[in-house]
CSV table of C-alpha atoms in Angstrom, one decimal:
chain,number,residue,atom,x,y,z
A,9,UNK,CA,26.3,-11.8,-13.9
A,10,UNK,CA,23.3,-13.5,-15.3
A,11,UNK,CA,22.1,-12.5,-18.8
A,12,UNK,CA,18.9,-12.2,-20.6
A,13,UNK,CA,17.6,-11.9,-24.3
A,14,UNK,CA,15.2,-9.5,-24.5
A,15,UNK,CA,13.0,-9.1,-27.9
A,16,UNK,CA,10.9,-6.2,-28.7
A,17,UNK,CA,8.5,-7.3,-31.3
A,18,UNK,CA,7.3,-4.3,-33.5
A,19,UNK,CA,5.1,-3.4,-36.8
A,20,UNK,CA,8.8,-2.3,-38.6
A,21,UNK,CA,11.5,-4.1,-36.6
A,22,UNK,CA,12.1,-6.8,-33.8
A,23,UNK,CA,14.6,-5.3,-31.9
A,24,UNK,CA,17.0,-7.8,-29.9
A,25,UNK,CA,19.2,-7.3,-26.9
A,26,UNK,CA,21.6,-9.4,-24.5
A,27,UNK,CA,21.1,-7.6,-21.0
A,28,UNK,CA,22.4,-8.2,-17.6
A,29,UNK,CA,20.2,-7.5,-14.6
A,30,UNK,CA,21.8,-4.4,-13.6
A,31,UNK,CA,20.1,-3.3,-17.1
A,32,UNK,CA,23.1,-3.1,-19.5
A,33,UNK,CA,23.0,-3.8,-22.8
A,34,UNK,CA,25.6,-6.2,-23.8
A,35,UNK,CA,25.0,-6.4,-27.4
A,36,UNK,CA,21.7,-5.7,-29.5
A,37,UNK,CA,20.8,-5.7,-33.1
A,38,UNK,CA,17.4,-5.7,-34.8
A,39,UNK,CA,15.5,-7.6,-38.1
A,40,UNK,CA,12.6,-6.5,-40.2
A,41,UNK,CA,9.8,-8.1,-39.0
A,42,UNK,CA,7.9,-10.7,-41.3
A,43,UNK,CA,4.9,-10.0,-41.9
A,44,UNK,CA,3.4,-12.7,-43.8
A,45,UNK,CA,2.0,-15.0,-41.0
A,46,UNK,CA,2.9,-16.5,-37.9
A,47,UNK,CA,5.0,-19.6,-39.5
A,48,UNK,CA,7.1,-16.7,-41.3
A,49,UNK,CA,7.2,-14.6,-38.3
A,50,UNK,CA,8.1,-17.2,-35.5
A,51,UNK,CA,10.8,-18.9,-38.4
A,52,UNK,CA,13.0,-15.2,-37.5
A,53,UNK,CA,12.0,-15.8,-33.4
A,54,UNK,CA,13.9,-18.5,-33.6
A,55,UNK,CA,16.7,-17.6,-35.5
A,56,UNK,CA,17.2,-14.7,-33.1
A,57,UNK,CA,16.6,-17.3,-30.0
A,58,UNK,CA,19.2,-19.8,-31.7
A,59,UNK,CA,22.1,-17.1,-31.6
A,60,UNK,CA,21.6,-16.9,-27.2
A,61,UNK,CA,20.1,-19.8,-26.1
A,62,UNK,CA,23.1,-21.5,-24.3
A,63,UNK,CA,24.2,-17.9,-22.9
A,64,UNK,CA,20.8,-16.8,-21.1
A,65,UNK,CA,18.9,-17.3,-18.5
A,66,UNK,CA,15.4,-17.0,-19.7
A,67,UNK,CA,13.5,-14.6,-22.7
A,68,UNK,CA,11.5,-11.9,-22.3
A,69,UNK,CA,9.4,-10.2,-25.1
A,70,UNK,CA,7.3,-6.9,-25.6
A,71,UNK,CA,4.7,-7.1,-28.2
A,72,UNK,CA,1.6,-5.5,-29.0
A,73,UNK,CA,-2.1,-6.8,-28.2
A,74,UNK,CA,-3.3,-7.6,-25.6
A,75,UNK,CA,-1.3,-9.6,-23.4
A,76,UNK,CA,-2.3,-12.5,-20.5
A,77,UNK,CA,1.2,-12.6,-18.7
A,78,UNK,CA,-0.2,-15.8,-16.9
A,79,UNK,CA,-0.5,-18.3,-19.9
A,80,UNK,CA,1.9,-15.8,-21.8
A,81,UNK,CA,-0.4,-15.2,-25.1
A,82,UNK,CA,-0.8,-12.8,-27.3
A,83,UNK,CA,-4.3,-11.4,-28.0
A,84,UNK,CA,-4.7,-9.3,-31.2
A,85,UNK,CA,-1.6,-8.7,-32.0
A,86,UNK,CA,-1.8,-5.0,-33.1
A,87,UNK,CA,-0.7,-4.9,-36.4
A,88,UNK,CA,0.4,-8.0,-36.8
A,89,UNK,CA,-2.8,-10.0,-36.9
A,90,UNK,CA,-1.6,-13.3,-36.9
A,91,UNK,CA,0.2,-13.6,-33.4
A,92,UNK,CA,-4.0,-13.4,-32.1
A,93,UNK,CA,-3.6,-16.6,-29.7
A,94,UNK,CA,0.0,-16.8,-30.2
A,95,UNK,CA,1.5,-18.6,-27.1
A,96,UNK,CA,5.0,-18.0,-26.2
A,97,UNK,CA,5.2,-20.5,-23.3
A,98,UNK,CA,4.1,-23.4,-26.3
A,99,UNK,CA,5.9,-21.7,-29.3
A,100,UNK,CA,9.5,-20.4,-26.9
A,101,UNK,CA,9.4,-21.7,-23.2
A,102,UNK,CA,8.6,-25.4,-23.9
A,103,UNK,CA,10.6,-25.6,-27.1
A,104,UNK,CA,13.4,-24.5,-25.2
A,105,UNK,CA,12.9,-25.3,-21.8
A,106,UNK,CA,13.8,-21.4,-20.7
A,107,UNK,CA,11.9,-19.0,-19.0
A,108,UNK,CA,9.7,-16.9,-20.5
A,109,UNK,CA,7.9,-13.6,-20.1
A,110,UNK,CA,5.8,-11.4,-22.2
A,111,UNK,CA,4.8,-7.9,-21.6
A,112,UNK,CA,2.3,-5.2,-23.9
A,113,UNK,CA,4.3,-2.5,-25.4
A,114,UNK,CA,2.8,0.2,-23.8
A,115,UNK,CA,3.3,-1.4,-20.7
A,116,UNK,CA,7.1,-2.3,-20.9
A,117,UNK,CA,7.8,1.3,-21.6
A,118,UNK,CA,6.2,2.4,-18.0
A,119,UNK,CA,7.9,-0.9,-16.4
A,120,UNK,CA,11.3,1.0,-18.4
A,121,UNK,CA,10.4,4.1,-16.3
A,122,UNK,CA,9.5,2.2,-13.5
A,123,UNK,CA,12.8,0.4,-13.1
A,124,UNK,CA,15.7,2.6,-14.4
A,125,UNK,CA,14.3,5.8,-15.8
A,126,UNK,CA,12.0,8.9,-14.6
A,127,UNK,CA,9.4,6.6,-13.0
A,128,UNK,CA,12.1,5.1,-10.4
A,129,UNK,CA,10.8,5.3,-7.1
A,130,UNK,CA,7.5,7.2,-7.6
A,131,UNK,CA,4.2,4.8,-6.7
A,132,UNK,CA,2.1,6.3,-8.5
A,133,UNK,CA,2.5,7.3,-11.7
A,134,UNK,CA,2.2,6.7,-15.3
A,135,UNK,CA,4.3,6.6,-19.1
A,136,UNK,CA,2.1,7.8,-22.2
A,137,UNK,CA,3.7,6.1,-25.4
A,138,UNK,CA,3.4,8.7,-28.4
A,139,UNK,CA,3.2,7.0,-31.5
A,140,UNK,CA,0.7,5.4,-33.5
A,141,UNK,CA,-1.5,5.5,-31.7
A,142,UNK,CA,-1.1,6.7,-27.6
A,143,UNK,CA,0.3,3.5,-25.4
A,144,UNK,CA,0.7,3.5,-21.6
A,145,UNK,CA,0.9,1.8,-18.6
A,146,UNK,CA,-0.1,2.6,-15.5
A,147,UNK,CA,1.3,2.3,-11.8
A,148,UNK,CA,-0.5,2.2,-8.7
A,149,UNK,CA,1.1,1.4,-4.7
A,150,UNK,CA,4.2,0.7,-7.2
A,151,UNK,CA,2.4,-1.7,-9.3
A,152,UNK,CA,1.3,-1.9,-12.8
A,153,UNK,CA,-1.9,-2.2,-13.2
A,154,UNK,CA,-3.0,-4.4,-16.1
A,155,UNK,CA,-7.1,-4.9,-15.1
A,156,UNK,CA,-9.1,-7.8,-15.4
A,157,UNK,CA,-8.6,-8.7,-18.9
A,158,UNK,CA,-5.1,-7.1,-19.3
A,159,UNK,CA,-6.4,-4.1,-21.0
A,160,UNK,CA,-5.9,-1.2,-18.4
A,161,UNK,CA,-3.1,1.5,-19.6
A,162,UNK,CA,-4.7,1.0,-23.7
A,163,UNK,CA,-5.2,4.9,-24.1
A,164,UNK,CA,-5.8,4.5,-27.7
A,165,UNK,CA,-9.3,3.5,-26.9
A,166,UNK,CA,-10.5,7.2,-24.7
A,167,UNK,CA,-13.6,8.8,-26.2
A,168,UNK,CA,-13.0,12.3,-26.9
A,169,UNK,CA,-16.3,13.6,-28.6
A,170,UNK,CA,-16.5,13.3,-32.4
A,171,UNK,CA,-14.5,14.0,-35.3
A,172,UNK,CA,-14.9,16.2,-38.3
A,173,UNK,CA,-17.5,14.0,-40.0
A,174,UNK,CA,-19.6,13.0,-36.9
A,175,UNK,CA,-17.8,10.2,-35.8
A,176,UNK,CA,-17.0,9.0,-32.4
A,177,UNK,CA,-13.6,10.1,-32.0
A,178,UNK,CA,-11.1,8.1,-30.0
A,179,UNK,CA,-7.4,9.0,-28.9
A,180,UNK,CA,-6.1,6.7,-30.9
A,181,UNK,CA,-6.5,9.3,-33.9
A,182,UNK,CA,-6.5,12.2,-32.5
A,183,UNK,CA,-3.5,11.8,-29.9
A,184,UNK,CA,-1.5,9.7,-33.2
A,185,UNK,CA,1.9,11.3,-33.2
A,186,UNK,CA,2.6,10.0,-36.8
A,187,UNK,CA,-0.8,11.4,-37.7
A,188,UNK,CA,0.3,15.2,-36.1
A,189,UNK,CA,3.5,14.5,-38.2
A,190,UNK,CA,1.4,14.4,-41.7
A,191,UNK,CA,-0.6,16.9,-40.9
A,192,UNK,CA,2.1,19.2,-40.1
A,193,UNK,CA,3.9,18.1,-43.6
A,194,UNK,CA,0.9,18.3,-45.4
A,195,UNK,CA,0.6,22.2,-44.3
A,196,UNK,CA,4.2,22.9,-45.3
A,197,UNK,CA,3.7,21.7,-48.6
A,198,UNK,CA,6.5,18.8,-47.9
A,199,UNK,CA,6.1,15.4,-50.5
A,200,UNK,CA,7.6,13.5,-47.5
A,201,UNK,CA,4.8,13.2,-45.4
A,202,UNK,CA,6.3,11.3,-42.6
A,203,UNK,CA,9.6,13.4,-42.4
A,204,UNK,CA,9.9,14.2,-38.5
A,205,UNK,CA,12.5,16.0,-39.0
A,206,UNK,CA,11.0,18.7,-41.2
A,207,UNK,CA,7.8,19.3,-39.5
A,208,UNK,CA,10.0,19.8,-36.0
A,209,UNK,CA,12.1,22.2,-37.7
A,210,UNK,CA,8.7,24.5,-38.3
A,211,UNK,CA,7.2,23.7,-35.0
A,212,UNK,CA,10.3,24.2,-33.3
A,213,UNK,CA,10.6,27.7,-35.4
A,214,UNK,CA,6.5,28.1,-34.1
A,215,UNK,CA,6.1,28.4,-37.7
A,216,UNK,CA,2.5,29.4,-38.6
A,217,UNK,CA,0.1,26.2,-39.8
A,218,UNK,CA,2.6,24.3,-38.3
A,219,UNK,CA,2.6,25.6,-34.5
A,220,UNK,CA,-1.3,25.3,-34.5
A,221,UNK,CA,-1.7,21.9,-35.7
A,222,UNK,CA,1.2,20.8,-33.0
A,223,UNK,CA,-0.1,23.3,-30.3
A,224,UNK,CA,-3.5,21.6,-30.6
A,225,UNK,CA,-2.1,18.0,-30.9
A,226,UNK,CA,-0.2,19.1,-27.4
A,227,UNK,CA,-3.7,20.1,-25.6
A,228,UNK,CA,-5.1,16.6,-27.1
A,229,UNK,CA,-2.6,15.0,-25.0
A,230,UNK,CA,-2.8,17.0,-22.0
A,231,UNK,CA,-6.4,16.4,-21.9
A,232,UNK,CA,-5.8,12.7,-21.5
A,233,UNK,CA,-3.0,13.2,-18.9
A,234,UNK,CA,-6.0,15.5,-17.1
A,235,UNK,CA,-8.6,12.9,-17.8
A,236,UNK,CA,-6.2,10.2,-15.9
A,237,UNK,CA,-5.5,12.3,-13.3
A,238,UNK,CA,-9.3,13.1,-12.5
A,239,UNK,CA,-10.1,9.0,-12.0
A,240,UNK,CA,-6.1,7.8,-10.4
A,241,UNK,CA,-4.9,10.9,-8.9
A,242,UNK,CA,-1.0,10.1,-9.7
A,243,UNK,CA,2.2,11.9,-9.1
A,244,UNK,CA,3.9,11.8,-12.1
A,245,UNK,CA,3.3,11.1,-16.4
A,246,UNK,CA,6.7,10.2,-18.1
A,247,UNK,CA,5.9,10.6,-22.2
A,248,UNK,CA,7.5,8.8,-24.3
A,249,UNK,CA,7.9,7.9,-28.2
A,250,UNK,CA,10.2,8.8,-30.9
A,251,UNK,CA,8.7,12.2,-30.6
A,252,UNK,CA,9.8,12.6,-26.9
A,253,UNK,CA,13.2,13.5,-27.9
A,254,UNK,CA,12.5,16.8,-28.9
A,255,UNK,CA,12.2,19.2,-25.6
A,256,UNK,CA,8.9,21.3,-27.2
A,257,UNK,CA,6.8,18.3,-26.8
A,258,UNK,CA,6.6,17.5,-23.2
A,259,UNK,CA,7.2,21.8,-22.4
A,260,UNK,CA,4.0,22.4,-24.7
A,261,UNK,CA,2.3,19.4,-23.1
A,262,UNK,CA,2.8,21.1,-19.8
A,263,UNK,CA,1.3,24.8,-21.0
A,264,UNK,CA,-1.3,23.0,-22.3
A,265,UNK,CA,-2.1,21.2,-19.3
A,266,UNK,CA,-2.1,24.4,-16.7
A,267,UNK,CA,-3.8,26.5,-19.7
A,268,UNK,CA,-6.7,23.5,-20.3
A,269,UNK,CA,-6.9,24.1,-15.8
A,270,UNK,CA,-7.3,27.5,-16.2
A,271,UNK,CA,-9.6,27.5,-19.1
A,272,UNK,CA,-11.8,25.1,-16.2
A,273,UNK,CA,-11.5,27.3,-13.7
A,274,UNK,CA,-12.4,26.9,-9.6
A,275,UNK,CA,-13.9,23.6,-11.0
A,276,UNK,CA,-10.2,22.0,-11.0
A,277,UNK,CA,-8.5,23.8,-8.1
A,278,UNK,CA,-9.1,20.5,-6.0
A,279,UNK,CA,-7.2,18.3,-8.4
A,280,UNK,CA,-3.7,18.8,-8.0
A,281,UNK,CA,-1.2,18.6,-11.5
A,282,UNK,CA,1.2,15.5,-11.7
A,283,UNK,CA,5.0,16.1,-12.9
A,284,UNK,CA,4.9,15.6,-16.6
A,285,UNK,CA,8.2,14.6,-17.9
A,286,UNK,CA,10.6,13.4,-20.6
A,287,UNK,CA,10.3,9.4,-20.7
A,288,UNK,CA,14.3,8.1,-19.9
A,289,UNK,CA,14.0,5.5,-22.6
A,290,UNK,CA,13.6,6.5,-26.0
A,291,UNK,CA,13.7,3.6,-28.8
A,292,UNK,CA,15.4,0.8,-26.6
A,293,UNK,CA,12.3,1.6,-23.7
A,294,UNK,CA,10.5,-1.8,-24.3
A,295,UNK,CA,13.8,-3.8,-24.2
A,296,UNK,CA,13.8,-2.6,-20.6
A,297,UNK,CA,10.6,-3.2,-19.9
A,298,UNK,CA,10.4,-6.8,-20.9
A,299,UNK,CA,13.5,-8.1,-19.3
A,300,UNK,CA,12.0,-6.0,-15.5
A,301,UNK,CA,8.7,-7.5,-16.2
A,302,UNK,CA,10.6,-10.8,-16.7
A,303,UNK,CA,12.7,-10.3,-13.1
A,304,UNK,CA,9.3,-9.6,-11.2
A,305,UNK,CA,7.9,-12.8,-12.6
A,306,UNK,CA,11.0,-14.9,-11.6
A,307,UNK,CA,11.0,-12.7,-8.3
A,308,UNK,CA,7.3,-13.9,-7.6
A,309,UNK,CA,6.5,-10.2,-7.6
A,310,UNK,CA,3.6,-10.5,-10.4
């Protein structure tokens, strides 16, 4: 069966895998990502690249930015600054003379969904990346949907009203599951404020300061599921993230959601409420994504 390297290119890591198309991971391993510039950065690419070359039969990559899938560039960058204009088909697919795709983060999670996971099958639909900030992709007549300048599914940039000191207030912030987390530790007192651990362990209990800040970080989210749903009208939202794995987030999401409908009243009886479920994929979701995304291409499907 043919094989493919898949490379998830993130803030913290770049996460590697050898998959087959069937979607099983062979082997996988990850690196801390340089983070000094691109020469630094694309120096550990290719050490990665050098280890499968001779075995695969083409790369795919996940990375954040914006992404044109066409000329396979990297826009932005996310964090990483310096891959802004960073072509892989000039810095991977001529260099090695392989195949190459590229996907957005947020978008290789929903093509995860899409192809193996809690998506499979559905049309229309969507997967809401909590981290960070709030990722997504978006899939319409069992498409995704990436817009005229490859920006569609980047839910980090929803207005929601302003924030505490009169600022515009985007979802970015407000739906930020590692900012809910800090809050929450800063409430309990803990010194660790990025211990996830900790601040589940009081929201899970419903524990005072705790429940509220997590409660109201749930309707945040729900809101943008309901502000999606008023302009696509989909079937089904698959969240995802590393807070995903705990059960209360996607069953508060939900009460959230039918609470924020009743709150609206006969307003709302004509939309009707997607699914909202647990993404499949947890941390290995953009490994996925990529190497489908990579498929379609070969397939001529994108």
């Amino acid at each position: 069966m043919k094989q493919y390297l898949s490379i998830d290119i993130g803030g913290t890591n770049i996460k590697y895998a050898l998959l087959d198309t069937a979607g099983n991971i062979v082997e996988k391993d990850k690196v801390s990502t340089p983070t000094a510039d691109l020469q630094t950065f694309m120096k550990a690419i290719y050490q990665i690249v050098e280890q499968y070359k001779d075995r695969v039969k083409g790369i795919a990559f996940s990375a954040p930015g914006k992404i044109d899938v066409h000329t396979k560039t990297i826009y932005y960058g996310g964090a990483l600054q310096f891959l802004h204009k960073a072509c892989m088909k000039e810095l991977i697919e001529d260099r090695y003379n392989i195949p190459v795709g590229i996907e957005n983060d947020g978008k290789a999670a929903a093509l995860a969904e899409m192809w193996l996971g809690n998506l499979k099958d559905v049309n229309n639909c969507a997967a809401v990346v909590l981290g960070t900030g709030v990722g997504g992709g978006i899939i319409v007549s069992g498409h995704l949907v990436r817009g005229t300048h490859f920006q569609a599914g980047e839910l980090s940039f929803l207005l929601n009203g302003t924030d505490q000191d009169g600022k515009i207030a985007m979802e970015g912030s407000l739906g930020s599951a590692v900012q809910m987390i800090t809050r929450v530790n800063k409430a309990l007192g803990n010194s660790n404020l990025k211990d996830g651990l900790a601040a589940f362990e009081a929201i899970n209990a419903k524990q005072g300061q705790a429940w509220e800040i997590f409660e109201s970080y749930c309707r945040e989210i729900a809101m943008i599921i309901f502000n999606i749903q008023a302009v696509i009208d989909l079937q089904k939202f698959a969240i995802g993230g590393g807070i995903s794995a705990q059960p209360i987030v996607v069953k508060t999401i939900n009460e959230q959601y039918l609470k924020l409908k009743s709150e609206l009243g006969m307003f709302t009886e004509v939309l009707t409420s997607p699914q909202i479920v647990q993404a499949h994929f947890q941390n290995d979701a953009n490994l996925y994504g990529a190497l489908y995304g990579l498929l379609l291409q070969l397939n001529g499907e994108q």
